[in-house]
Coordinates of C-alpha atoms in Angstrom, one line a residue:
X56 CA -1.2 -40.0 6.9
X57 CA 1.3 -38.5 4.6
X58 CA 1.2 -40.2 1.2
X59 CA 4.1 -41.6 -0.7
X60 CA 4.0 -42.4 -4.4
X61 CA 6.1 -45.4 -5.3
X62 CA 8.0 -44.8 -2.0
X63 CA 8.7 -41.2 -2.7
X64 CA 7.4 -37.9 -1.2
X65 CA 7.3 -34.6 -3.1
X66 CA 10.6 -32.8 -2.8
X67 CA 8.7 -29.9 -1.4
X68 CA 8.0 -32.1 1.7
X69 CA 11.7 -32.1 2.8
X70 CA 13.3 -30.1 5.5
X71 CA 17.1 -30.1 6.2
X72 CA 19.0 -30.3 9.4
X73 CA 22.8 -29.9 9.7
X74 CA 25.7 -29.4 12.1
X75 CA 28.3 -27.7 9.9
X76 CA 29.7 -31.0 8.7
X77 CA 26.9 -33.3 7.8
X78 CA 23.3 -32.6 6.7
X79 CA 20.1 -34.7 6.5
X80 CA 16.8 -34.4 4.7
X81 CA 13.8 -35.1 6.9
X82 CA 10.4 -35.7 5.2
X83 CA 7.1 -34.5 6.4
X84 CA 6.2 -38.1 7.4
X85 CA 9.2 -38.3 9.8
X86 CA 11.5 -40.3 7.6
X87 CA 15.2 -39.3 7.3
X88 CA 15.7 -40.1 3.6
X89 CA 19.1 -38.6 3.0
X90 CA 22.2 -38.4 5.2
X91 CA 25.8 -38.5 4.1
X92 CA 28.3 -39.5 6.8
X93 CA 30.8 -38.6 8.1
X94 CA 30.6 -35.4 6.0
X95 CA 28.1 -33.6 3.8
X96 CA 29.8 -34.9 0.7
X97 CA 30.4 -38.4 2.0
X98 CA 28.6 -41.5 0.7
X99 CA 25.0 -41.7 2.0
X100 CA 24.1 -43.9 4.9
X101 CA 20.4 -43.0 4.3
X102 CA 19.6 -42.5 0.6
X103 CA 15.9 -43.4 0.2
X104 CA 15.3 -40.1 -1.6
X105 CA 17.2 -41.6 -4.6
X106 CA 16.1 -45.2 -4.2
X107 CA 13.1 -46.0 -2.1
X108 CA 14.0 -49.7 -1.8
X109 CA 17.8 -49.8 -1.7
X110 CA 18.7 -46.4 -0.3
X111 CA 18.0 -46.8 3.4
X112 CA 16.2 -44.5 5.8
X113 CA 15.4 -43.7 9.4
X114 CA 11.6 -43.8 9.8
X115 CA 9.8 -42.3 12.8
X116 CA 6.1 -41.8 12.7
X117 CA 2.8 -42.6 14.4
X118 CA 1.5 -46.1 13.7
X119 CA -2.0 -44.7 13.1
X120 CA -3.3 -42.2 10.5
X121 CA -2.1 -38.7 11.1
X122 CA -1.6 -35.2 9.7
X123 CA 1.6 -33.3 10.4
X124 CA 2.8 -29.7 10.8
X125 CA 6.3 -28.5 11.2
X126 CA 8.6 -25.6 11.7
X127 CA 12.1 -24.7 12.7
X128 CA 12.5 -23.7 16.3
X129 CA 12.8 -19.9 16.0
X130 CA 16.4 -18.8 15.2
X131 CA 17.6 -22.4 14.8
X132 CA 18.2 -25.2 12.3
X133 CA 16.4 -27.6 14.7
X134 CA 13.3 -29.1 13.2
X135 CA 10.0 -29.6 15.1
X136 CA 7.3 -31.8 13.5
X137 CA 3.9 -32.1 15.2
X138 CA 1.9 -35.2 14.4
X139 CA -1.9 -35.0 15.1
X140 CA -3.8 -38.3 15.3
X141 CA -7.3 -39.2 16.4
X142 CA -5.8 -40.7 19.6
X143 CA -3.5 -37.7 20.5
X144 CA -0.7 -35.4 19.5
X145 CA 3.0 -35.9 19.6
X146 CA 5.9 -33.6 18.8
X147 CA 9.2 -34.8 17.3
X148 CA 12.3 -32.6 17.5
X149 CA 15.1 -33.5 15.0
X150 CA 18.7 -32.2 15.2
X151 CA 22.2 -32.9 14.1
X152 CA 23.7 -31.8 17.4
X153 CA 26.6 -29.4 17.6
X154 CA 29.9 -30.8 19.0
X155 CA 30.7 -29.9 22.6
X156 CA 34.4 -29.4 22.8
X157 CA 34.4 -29.5 26.6
X158 CA 33.3 -33.1 27.1
X159 CA 33.9 -36.4 25.3
X160 CA 31.0 -36.5 22.9
X161 CA 30.2 -38.1 19.5
X162 CA 31.5 -36.0 16.6
X163 CA 28.4 -36.8 14.6
X164 CA 25.0 -37.4 16.3
X165 CA 21.4 -37.4 15.0
X166 CA 18.9 -36.8 17.8
X167 CA 15.2 -37.5 17.5
X168 CA 13.2 -36.6 20.6
X169 CA 9.5 -37.5 20.9
X170 CA 7.3 -35.5 23.3
X171 CA 3.8 -36.5 24.2
X172 CA 1.5 -33.5 23.9
X173 CA -2.0 -35.0 24.4
X174 CA -3.6 -38.4 24.4
X175 CA -1.8 -41.7 23.8
X176 CA -0.1 -42.4 20.5
X177 CA 1.7 -45.4 19.3
X178 CA 4.9 -44.5 17.5
X179 CA 7.0 -46.8 15.4
X180 CA 10.6 -46.4 14.1
X181 CA 12.9 -48.3 11.8
X182 CA 16.5 -47.7 10.9
X183 CA 17.9 -49.2 7.7
X184 CA 21.5 -48.0 7.2
X185 CA 23.1 -48.4 3.8
X186 CA 26.8 -47.7 4.1
X187 CA 28.7 -46.4 1.1
X188 CA 25.5 -45.9 -1.0
X189 CA 24.5 -49.5 -0.2
X190 CA 27.7 -51.0 -1.7
X191 CA 29.1 -52.2 1.6
X192 CA 27.4 -55.0 3.6
X193 CA 26.0 -53.9 7.0
X194 CA 26.6 -56.0 10.1
X195 CA 24.3 -55.6 13.1
X196 CA 25.7 -56.3 16.6
X197 CA 25.1 -55.2 20.1
X198 CA 27.6 -53.4 22.3
X199 CA 26.7 -52.9 26.0
X200 CA 23.2 -53.9 24.9
X201 CA 23.0 -51.1 22.3
X202 CA 22.3 -52.0 18.6
X203 CA 25.3 -51.0 16.4
X204 CA 25.5 -51.2 12.7
X205 CA 29.0 -51.4 11.2
X206 CA 30.7 -51.5 7.8
X207 CA 34.5 -51.4 7.8
X208 CA 35.7 -48.3 9.6
X209 CA 32.1 -46.9 9.9
X210 CA 29.7 -47.5 12.7
X211 CA 26.5 -46.0 14.0
X212 CA 24.5 -46.9 17.2
X213 CA 20.9 -46.6 18.2
X214 CA 20.7 -45.4 21.8
X215 CA 17.1 -45.3 23.0
X216 CA 15.3 -44.1 26.1
X217 CA 11.6 -44.6 26.6
X218 CA 11.4 -45.5 22.9
X219 CA 10.7 -49.2 23.2
X220 CA 13.1 -52.2 23.1
X221 CA 15.2 -52.1 19.9
X222 CA 15.0 -55.2 17.8
X223 CA 17.4 -56.2 15.1
X224 CA 15.5 -57.9 12.3
X225 CA 17.2 -58.6 9.0
X226 CA 18.9 -55.5 7.8
X227 CA 17.0 -53.1 10.1
X228 CA 16.8 -51.9 13.7
X229 CA 13.3 -51.2 14.8
X230 CA 11.0 -50.5 17.7
X231 CA 7.7 -49.1 18.9
X232 CA 6.3 -47.3 22.0
X233 CA 3.4 -45.4 23.4
X234 CA 3.5 -41.7 24.2
X235 CA 1.7 -40.0 27.1
X236 CA 1.1 -36.4 27.9
X237 CA 4.3 -34.9 29.3
X238 CA 6.4 -38.0 28.5
X239 CA 9.6 -37.8 26.5
X240 CA 11.3 -40.5 24.5
X241 CA 14.7 -40.1 22.7
X242 CA 16.5 -41.9 20.0
X243 CA 20.1 -40.8 19.5
X244 CA 22.2 -42.0 16.6
X245 CA 25.9 -41.4 17.2
X246 CA 28.2 -42.1 14.2
X247 CA 31.9 -42.8 14.0
X248 CA 34.3 -42.9 11.1
X249 CA 37.8 -44.3 11.8
X250 CA 37.4 -43.3 15.4
X251 CA 35.9 -44.8 18.6
X252 CA 32.1 -45.0 18.7
X253 CA 30.9 -43.1 21.8
X254 CA 27.7 -44.3 23.4
X255 CA 26.2 -41.2 25.2
X256 CA 24.0 -41.1 28.3
X257 CA 20.5 -39.6 28.2
X258 CA 21.5 -36.6 30.3
X259 CA 24.4 -35.8 27.9
X260 CA 22.0 -35.9 25.0
X261 CA 19.5 -33.7 26.6
X262 CA 22.1 -31.1 27.5
X263 CA 23.6 -31.3 24.0
X264 CA 20.3 -30.7 22.3
X265 CA 19.7 -27.6 24.6
X266 CA 23.1 -26.3 23.8
X267 CA 22.5 -26.9 20.0
X268 CA 19.4 -24.8 20.1
X269 CA 21.1 -22.1 22.2
X270 CA 24.1 -22.0 19.8
X271 CA 21.9 -21.5 16.7
X272 CA 19.9 -18.8 18.5
X273 CA 23.1 -16.9 19.5
X274 CA 24.4 -17.0 16.0
X275 CA 21.1 -15.9 14.5
X276 CA 20.5 -13.1 17.0
X277 CA 23.7 -11.4 15.9
X278 CA 22.5 -11.3 12.3
X279 CA 19.7 -8.7 12.0
X280 CA 18.1 -7.8 8.7
X281 CA 15.4 -5.2 9.3
X282 CA 14.0 -5.2 5.8
X283 CA 10.6 -6.2 4.4
X284 CA 11.4 -9.9 4.0
X285 CA 13.3 -10.3 7.2
X286 CA 11.9 -13.8 8.0
X287 CA 12.8 -15.1 4.5
X288 CA 16.2 -13.6 4.6
X289 CA 17.1 -15.0 8.0
X290 CA 15.8 -18.4 7.1
X291 CA 18.0 -18.3 3.9
X292 CA 21.0 -17.2 6.0
X293 CA 20.4 -20.0 8.4
X294 CA 20.2 -22.4 5.5
X295 CA 23.4 -21.0 4.0
X296 CA 25.1 -21.6 7.4
X297 CA 24.1 -25.3 7.2
X298 CA 25.8 -25.4 3.8
X299 CA 29.1 -24.1 5.2
X300 CA 31.5 -27.0 5.7
X301 CA 33.0 -26.0 9.0
X302 CA 36.4 -27.8 8.7
X303 CA 37.3 -25.8 5.6
X304 CA 34.9 -22.8 5.3
X305 CA 33.7 -23.9 1.9
X306 CA 30.0 -23.5 1.0
X307 CA 28.3 -26.4 -0.7
X308 CA 25.9 -25.7 -3.6
X309 CA 23.4 -28.1 -2.1
X310 CA 23.0 -31.0 0.3
X311 CA 22.1 -33.6 -2.3
X312 CA 23.1 -35.2 -5.5
X313 CA 21.0 -36.2 -8.6
X314 CA 17.6 -34.8 -7.6
X315 CA 16.2 -34.3 -11.1
X316 CA 15.6 -31.1 -12.9
X317 CA 12.9 -33.0 -14.8
X318 CA 11.3 -36.1 -13.3
X319 CA 12.3 -39.1 -15.3
X320 CA 15.0 -37.1 -17.2
X321 CA 18.8 -37.2 -17.3
X322 CA 19.5 -33.8 -15.9
X323 CA 20.6 -35.1 -12.5
X324 CA 23.9 -33.7 -11.1
X325 CA 25.9 -33.9 -7.9
X326 CA 25.8 -30.5 -6.1
X327 CA 27.8 -31.3 -3.0
X328 CA 30.7 -29.2 -4.2
X329 CA 31.5 -25.5 -4.0
X330 CA 31.1 -23.5 -7.2
X331 CA 33.2 -20.4 -8.0
X332 CA 30.1 -19.0 -9.8
X333 CA 28.4 -18.6 -6.4
X334 CA 31.4 -16.9 -4.7
X335 CA 30.5 -13.2 -5.1
X336 CA 26.9 -13.8 -3.9
X337 CA 28.2 -15.8 -1.0
X338 CA 30.7 -13.3 0.2
X339 CA 28.3 -10.4 -0.3
X340 CA 25.6 -12.2 1.8
X341 CA 28.0 -12.9 4.6
X342 CA 29.3 -9.3 4.7
X343 CA 25.9 -7.6 4.4
X344 CA 24.3 -9.7 7.1
X345 CA 27.1 -9.5 9.7
X346 CA 29.0 -12.8 9.2
X347 CA 32.6 -11.6 9.1
X348 CA 34.1 -14.9 10.4
X349 CA 32.2 -16.9 7.7
X350 CA 33.3 -14.4 5.0
X351 CA 36.9 -14.6 6.0
X352 CA 36.9 -18.4 6.2
X353 CA 35.2 -18.8 2.8
X354 CA 37.5 -16.3 1.0
X355 CA 40.6 -18.1 2.3
X356 CA 39.2 -21.5 1.4
X357 CA 38.6 -20.2 -2.1
X358 CA 42.1 -18.8 -2.3
X359 CA 43.6 -22.1 -1.2
X360 CA 41.4 -24.3 -3.4
X361 CA 42.0 -22.2 -6.5
X362 CA 45.8 -22.2 -5.9
X363 CA 45.8 -25.9 -6.8
X364 CA 44.8 -25.2 -10.4
X365 CA 46.4 -21.7 -10.7
X366 CA 46.4 -19.8 -12.9
X367 CA 43.3 -21.5 -14.4
X368 CA 40.2 -21.8 -12.3
X369 CA 38.3 -25.0 -12.0
X370 CA 34.5 -24.5 -12.2
X371 CA 34.0 -26.2 -8.8
X372 CA 36.1 -27.7 -6.0
X373 CA 35.5 -30.3 -3.3
X374 CA 34.6 -29.1 0.1
X375 CA 38.0 -30.0 1.4
X376 CA 39.5 -27.8 -1.4
X377 CA 40.5 -30.7 -3.6
X378 CA 40.1 -30.6 -7.4
X379 CA 39.4 -34.2 -8.1
X380 CA 35.7 -34.7 -8.9
X381 CA 35.4 -37.8 -11.0
X382 CA 31.8 -38.3 -12.2
X383 CA 30.4 -41.9 -11.6
X384 CA 27.0 -43.5 -11.7
X385 CA 25.3 -45.4 -8.9
X386 CA 23.1 -48.5 -9.5
X387 CA 20.1 -46.7 -8.0
X388 CA 16.8 -46.1 -9.7
X389 CA 16.8 -42.3 -8.9
X390 CA 14.1 -40.2 -7.5
X391 CA 10.8 -41.4 -9.0
X392 CA 12.8 -43.3 -11.6
X393 CA 15.0 -40.4 -12.6
X394 CA 18.3 -41.9 -13.6
X395 CA 21.3 -41.8 -13.8
X396 CA 22.2 -41.2 -10.2
X397 CA 25.6 -39.5 -10.3
X398 CA 28.4 -38.8 -7.8
X399 CA 31.1 -36.4 -8.7
X400 CA 30.7 -33.8 -11.4
X401 CA 32.4 -33.7 -14.7
X402 CA 31.6 -30.0 -15.2
X403 CA 34.7 -29.3 -13.1
X404 CA 36.8 -29.9 -16.2
X405 CA 34.8 -27.4 -18.4
X406 CA 36.1 -24.0 -19.4
X407 CA 33.8 -21.4 -17.9
X408 CA 35.2 -18.0 -18.3
X409 CA 32.6 -16.3 -16.2
X410 CA 34.2 -17.8 -13.1
X411 CA 37.1 -15.3 -13.4
X412 CA 34.7 -12.4 -13.0
X413 CA 33.1 -14.0 -10.0
X414 CA 36.4 -14.6 -8.3
X415 CA 37.7 -11.1 -9.0
X416 CA 34.4 -9.6 -7.8
X417 CA 34.8 -11.7 -4.6
X418 CA 38.3 -10.5 -4.1
X419 CA 37.2 -6.9 -4.6
X420 CA 34.5 -7.3 -2.0
X421 CA 37.0 -8.9 0.4
X422 CA 39.6 -6.2 -0.2
X423 CA 37.0 -3.5 0.4
X424 CA 36.0 -5.0 3.7
X425 CA 39.5 -5.9 4.9
X426 CA 41.3 -2.9 3.4
X427 CA 44.2 -5.0 2.1
X428 CA 45.1 -8.2 0.3
X429 CA 47.8 -10.7 1.1
X430 CA 50.8 -10.2 -1.2
X431 CA 50.7 -13.8 -2.5
X432 CA 46.9 -13.4 -3.2
X433 CA 47.5 -10.1 -4.9
X434 CA 50.1 -11.6 -7.2
X435 CA 47.8 -14.5 -8.1
X436 CA 44.9 -12.1 -8.8
X437 CA 47.1 -10.2 -11.2
X438 CA 48.0 -13.4 -12.9
X439 CA 44.4 -14.3 -13.2
X440 CA 43.7 -10.9 -14.9
X441 CA 46.6 -11.7 -17.3
X442 CA 44.9 -15.0 -18.1
X443 CA 41.6 -13.3 -18.8
X444 CA 43.4 -10.9 -21.0
X445 CA 44.9 -13.8 -23.0
X446 CA 41.8 -16.0 -23.2
X447 CA 38.6 -13.9 -23.2
X448 CA 38.2 -14.4 -26.9
X449 CA 37.9 -18.2 -26.5
X450 CA 34.5 -19.9 -26.5
X451 CA 33.4 -21.7 -23.3
X452 CA 30.7 -23.8 -21.8
X453 CA 29.1 -20.9 -19.9
X454 CA 27.6 -20.5 -16.5
X455 CA 24.9 -23.2 -17.2
X456 CA 27.5 -25.9 -18.0
X457 CA 25.9 -26.9 -21.2
X458 CA 27.1 -30.2 -22.7
X459 CA 26.9 -29.0 -26.3
X460 CA 29.8 -27.4 -28.2
X461 CA 31.5 -24.3 -26.5
X462 CA 30.3 -21.0 -27.8
X463 CA 30.8 -17.3 -27.2
X464 CA 28.3 -16.8 -24.3
X465 CA 27.4 -13.2 -23.6
X466 CA 27.4 -13.6 -19.9
X467 CA 30.9 -15.1 -20.0
X468 CA 32.2 -12.1 -21.9
X469 CA 30.5 -9.7 -19.5
X470 CA 32.1 -11.5 -16.6
X471 CA 35.5 -11.3 -18.3
X472 CA 34.9 -7.6 -18.5
X473 CA 34.1 -7.6 -14.8
X474 CA 37.3 -9.5 -14.1
X475 CA 39.4 -6.9 -15.8
X476 CA 37.4 -4.0 -14.5
X477 CA 38.0 -5.2 -10.9
X478 CA 41.6 -5.9 -11.6
X479 CA 42.1 -2.4 -12.9
X480 CA 40.4 -0.9 -9.8
X481 CA 42.5 -3.1 -7.4
X482 CA 45.7 -2.1 -9.3
X483 CA 44.8 1.6 -9.2
X484 CA 44.4 1.2 -5.4
X485 CA 47.8 -0.5 -5.3
X486 CA 46.2 -3.6 -3.9
X487 CA 47.5 -5.9 -6.7
X488 CA 50.6 -5.5 -9.0
X489 CA 49.9 -2.9 -11.8
X490 CA 52.6 -3.8 -14.3
X491 CA 49.9 -4.9 -16.9
X492 CA 47.3 -2.3 -16.0
X493 CA 47.3 -0.7 -19.5
X494 CA 46.8 -4.1 -21.2
X495 CA 43.9 -4.9 -18.8
X496 CA 42.3 -1.5 -19.6
X497 CA 42.7 -2.1 -23.4
X498 CA 41.2 -5.6 -23.2
X499 CA 38.3 -4.4 -21.1
X500 CA 37.4 -2.0 -24.0
X501 CA 37.8 -4.8 -26.6
X502 CA 35.4 -7.0 -24.6
X503 CA 32.8 -4.3 -24.4
X504 CA 33.1 -3.7 -28.1
X505 CA 32.6 -7.4 -28.8
X506 CA 29.6 -7.6 -26.6
X507 CA 28.0 -4.4 -28.0
X508 CA 28.5 -5.5 -31.7
X509 CA 28.2 -9.3 -31.7
X510 CA 26.0 -10.2 -28.7
X511 CA 23.0 -8.0 -29.5
X512 CA 19.7 -8.6 -31.3
X513 CA 19.3 -5.3 -33.2
X514 CA 15.6 -5.6 -33.7
X515 CA 14.9 -6.0 -30.0
X516 CA 17.9 -4.0 -28.9
X517 CA 18.7 -6.5 -26.2
X518 CA 21.6 -8.7 -25.2
X519 CA 21.3 -12.3 -26.4
X520 CA 22.5 -15.6 -25.1
X521 CA 25.6 -15.9 -27.3
X522 CA 27.3 -14.1 -30.2
X523 CA 25.2 -14.4 -33.4
X524 CA 22.2 -15.9 -31.5
X525 CA 18.6 -14.7 -31.2
X526 CA 18.1 -16.7 -28.0
X527 CA 17.8 -15.1 -24.6
X528 CA 19.6 -16.0 -21.4
X529 CA 18.6 -14.8 -17.9
X530 CA 22.2 -15.0 -16.8
X531 CA 22.9 -11.9 -18.8
X532 CA 21.1 -10.1 -15.9
X533 CA 24.2 -10.8 -13.9
X534 CA 26.2 -8.5 -16.1
X535 CA 23.9 -5.7 -14.9
X536 CA 24.1 -6.8 -11.2
X537 CA 27.9 -6.9 -11.3
X538 CA 28.1 -3.5 -13.0
X539 CA 28.9 -4.3 -16.6
X540 CA 29.2 -0.8 -18.2
X541 CA 27.3 -1.4 -21.4
X542 CA 24.5 0.5 -23.1
X543 CA 22.1 1.5 -20.4
X544 CA 19.0 1.4 -22.6
X545 CA 20.0 -1.9 -24.0
X546 CA 20.3 -3.4 -20.6
X547 CA 16.9 -2.0 -19.7
X548 CA 15.5 -3.5 -22.9
X549 CA 17.1 -6.8 -22.0
X550 CA 15.4 -6.9 -18.6
X551 CA 12.1 -6.2 -20.4
X552 CA 12.8 -9.0 -22.9
X553 CA 13.7 -11.5 -20.2
X554 CA 10.5 -10.6 -18.4
X555 CA 8.4 -11.0 -21.6
X556 CA 9.9 -14.1 -23.1
X557 CA 11.4 -16.2 -20.3
X558 CA 9.1 -15.3 -17.5
X559 CA 5.8 -17.1 -16.7
X560 CA 4.2 -15.6 -13.7
X561 CA 6.9 -15.5 -11.0
X562 CA 8.9 -18.1 -12.8
X563 CA 11.9 -17.4 -15.1
X564 CA 13.5 -20.0 -17.4
X565 CA 17.3 -20.0 -17.6
X566 CA 17.5 -19.6 -21.4
X567 CA 15.9 -20.4 -24.7
X568 CA 17.6 -22.7 -27.3
X569 CA 19.4 -26.1 -27.1
X570 CA 22.0 -27.2 -24.6
X571 CA 23.1 -30.6 -25.7
X572 CA 20.9 -32.5 -23.3
X573 CA 17.5 -34.2 -23.8
X574 CA 14.4 -33.4 -21.9
X575 CA 13.1 -30.3 -20.3
X576 CA 13.6 -28.6 -16.9
X577 CA 11.7 -26.4 -14.5
X578 CA 12.1 -22.7 -13.9
X579 CA 15.4 -21.8 -12.3
X580 CA 14.6 -19.9 -9.1
X581 CA 17.8 -17.8 -8.9
X582 CA 16.8 -16.3 -12.3
X583 CA 13.6 -15.0 -10.9
X584 CA 15.4 -13.3 -8.0
X585 CA 17.9 -11.8 -10.4
X586 CA 15.0 -10.4 -12.4
X587 CA 13.5 -8.9 -9.3
X588 CA 16.8 -7.3 -8.3
X589 CA 17.3 -6.0 -11.8
X590 CA 13.9 -4.4 -11.9
X591 CA 14.6 -2.7 -8.6
X592 CA 18.0 -1.4 -9.8
X593 CA 16.5 0.2 -12.9
X594 CA 13.7 2.0 -11.0
X595 CA 10.9 -0.5 -11.5
X596 CA 10.4 -0.8 -7.7
X597 CA 6.7 -1.7 -7.7
X598 CA 7.3 -4.5 -10.2
X599 CA 10.3 -5.8 -8.2
X600 CA 8.4 -5.8 -4.9
X601 CA 5.4 -7.6 -6.4
X602 CA 7.6 -10.2 -7.9
X603 CA 9.6 -10.6 -4.7
X604 CA 6.4 -11.1 -2.7
X605 CA 5.4 -13.9 -5.1
X606 CA 8.8 -15.5 -4.9
X607 CA 8.9 -15.5 -1.1
X608 CA 5.5 -17.3 -1.2
X609 CA 7.1 -20.1 -3.3
X610 CA 9.2 -21.5 -0.5
X611 CA 8.0 -24.7 1.2
X612 CA 6.4 -24.7 4.6
X613 CA 9.7 -24.3 6.4
X614 CA 11.1 -21.6 4.1
X615 CA 13.4 -23.7 1.9
X616 CA 13.9 -23.5 -1.9
X617 CA 15.2 -26.1 -4.3
X618 CA 17.1 -25.4 -7.5
X619 CA 14.0 -25.2 -9.7
X620 CA 10.2 -25.3 -9.6
X621 CA 7.8 -26.8 -12.1
X622 CA 5.6 -23.8 -13.1
X623 CA 2.6 -26.0 -13.9
X624 CA 2.5 -27.8 -10.6
X625 CA 4.6 -25.9 -8.1
X626 CA 6.6 -29.0 -7.5
X627 CA 10.3 -28.6 -6.4
X628 CA 12.9 -29.9 -8.9
X629 CA 16.6 -30.3 -8.6
X630 CA 18.9 -30.5 -5.6
X631 CA 17.9 -28.9 -2.3
X632 CA 18.2 -26.8 -0.4
X633 CA 19.9 -24.9 -3.2
X634 CA 22.4 -22.4 -2.0
X635 CA 22.2 -20.2 -5.1
X636 CA 18.4 -19.8 -4.7
X637 CA 18.8 -18.6 -1.1
X638 CA 21.8 -16.4 -2.0
X639 CA 19.8 -14.8 -4.8
X640 CA 16.9 -14.2 -2.4
X641 CA 19.2 -12.4 0.0
X642 CA 20.7 -10.3 -2.7
X643 CA 17.4 -9.3 -4.2
X644 CA 15.8 -8.5 -0.8
X645 CA 18.7 -6.3 0.2
X646 CA 18.7 -4.5 -3.2
X647 CA 15.0 -3.9 -3.2
X648 CA 15.1 -2.6 0.4
X649 CA 17.9 -0.3 -0.6
X650 CA 16.1 0.9 -3.6
X651 CA 13.0 1.6 -1.5
X652 CA 14.9 3.7 0.9
X653 CA 16.6 5.6 -1.9
X654 CA 13.2 6.3 -3.4
X655 CA 11.9 7.4 0.0
X656 CA 9.8 4.2 0.3

């Protein structure tokens, strides 16, 4: 039987399912330990991953000892877990089903189908909903004989077929049943928020699950990546698709909040927002892998969201495009005692100058693909370039959102250079107003001079974390990836220095030096992929390929990555699945494949 320690499983044991609006974490032992409803960034109705006692869950597992294996059905985000027991084998299929616009169906529905493979196995299930992070009392009633849990304007039902008679006991709905070879049981959980709760028929559920699988396969079949790491790239793309919030086109950084960067520490943040820092990687991935609709929707979401705070950019925005992200603390114990548990993110109010470079690179990629820019967007981009021209000399909090005093981070200056460089290129192509072109060109040269004189360690001839510092920062590699036109040998030496001083095996730390927070953290996976890509782009193809092979092997059994990994244990750390980790994988894989073709490999 899968073991829990203090009620918690290793983060590596989670898979994710989603429907473009909501997303759930499913543990290897069959427990749904995280699900925000009605949307991905809504309060959790199941939150046991953050509080094993008070968070709530949906348990479904054999009532006897077992071992489990799992996979995603090929080309889908539908999870299949096989439980093997001494008495027999059962297969559980989990999905957040996709909405059928033709018929009257629940807008949100979790389906859990149990198929008997061999022998006879007793299964047990228990649903403990906790509406509003457990802050709202749950009322259990029956409607047409179906158990329904309600709290205010929210309701969920447990519709069961061949899964035993549901019983309402205390704050839970539970049941048990025996499987037989060829038999099939189903538990469907429709959910409603300020709308009627629809109780589906079994036949409707079966059809909807089939259509969900088919829809995912059709989408995946149109995205072909023929490179060396095709399977990892396609799983990353399917994961990224689950992070797309369909109503707006935004892409969430992760499904979860407050999963710790260090178990027992305070580095626990809410990642259910969309970060501007991820925008260029996101648009590039969509365009490279044949997702024009997603690229278009995401770009326009970004333009609409950033308009709310124009001309300044907010570090992150809500999935609906809103700018209000107040950070609060929940009275939960946190994953394995890692508190605080936060909702909202105060980093939204930080000044991070690198975001302007990310947005201008994103606009440049979109303009290249579309061949034009909307006139209002073009005007706003020019105004953003004017703002960078006026503010690039200011200190900021940097890409890593440190909570120490602002400083002159090298990566921020490089991305200011990128912002003005892309603005110059767009103006020269007459895609944005060029009235301040000369000023942008002049400031671009001033930024380069600042970087090359004040952000360098002379002895090592490498770029450092911030002006006057001797610390290193893996984020400086992004300057190289985005085409910062600095000293070529210095950038090569920086790549070497990062590999020597921040790398441990396949793992790369984000930076050296303090950041205003106590405790430690794991190795940040995106940094490892950035190093692999940088190695490939500077001709060190063998090293890049070997590192990439090692990194692909670090995924969990269903191909997912968290934000960080503990190098000593291999344990996942931080929120998951982490969009930036998967985006960095896609970027590195494409770059290494391209470098191999260019070298005749």
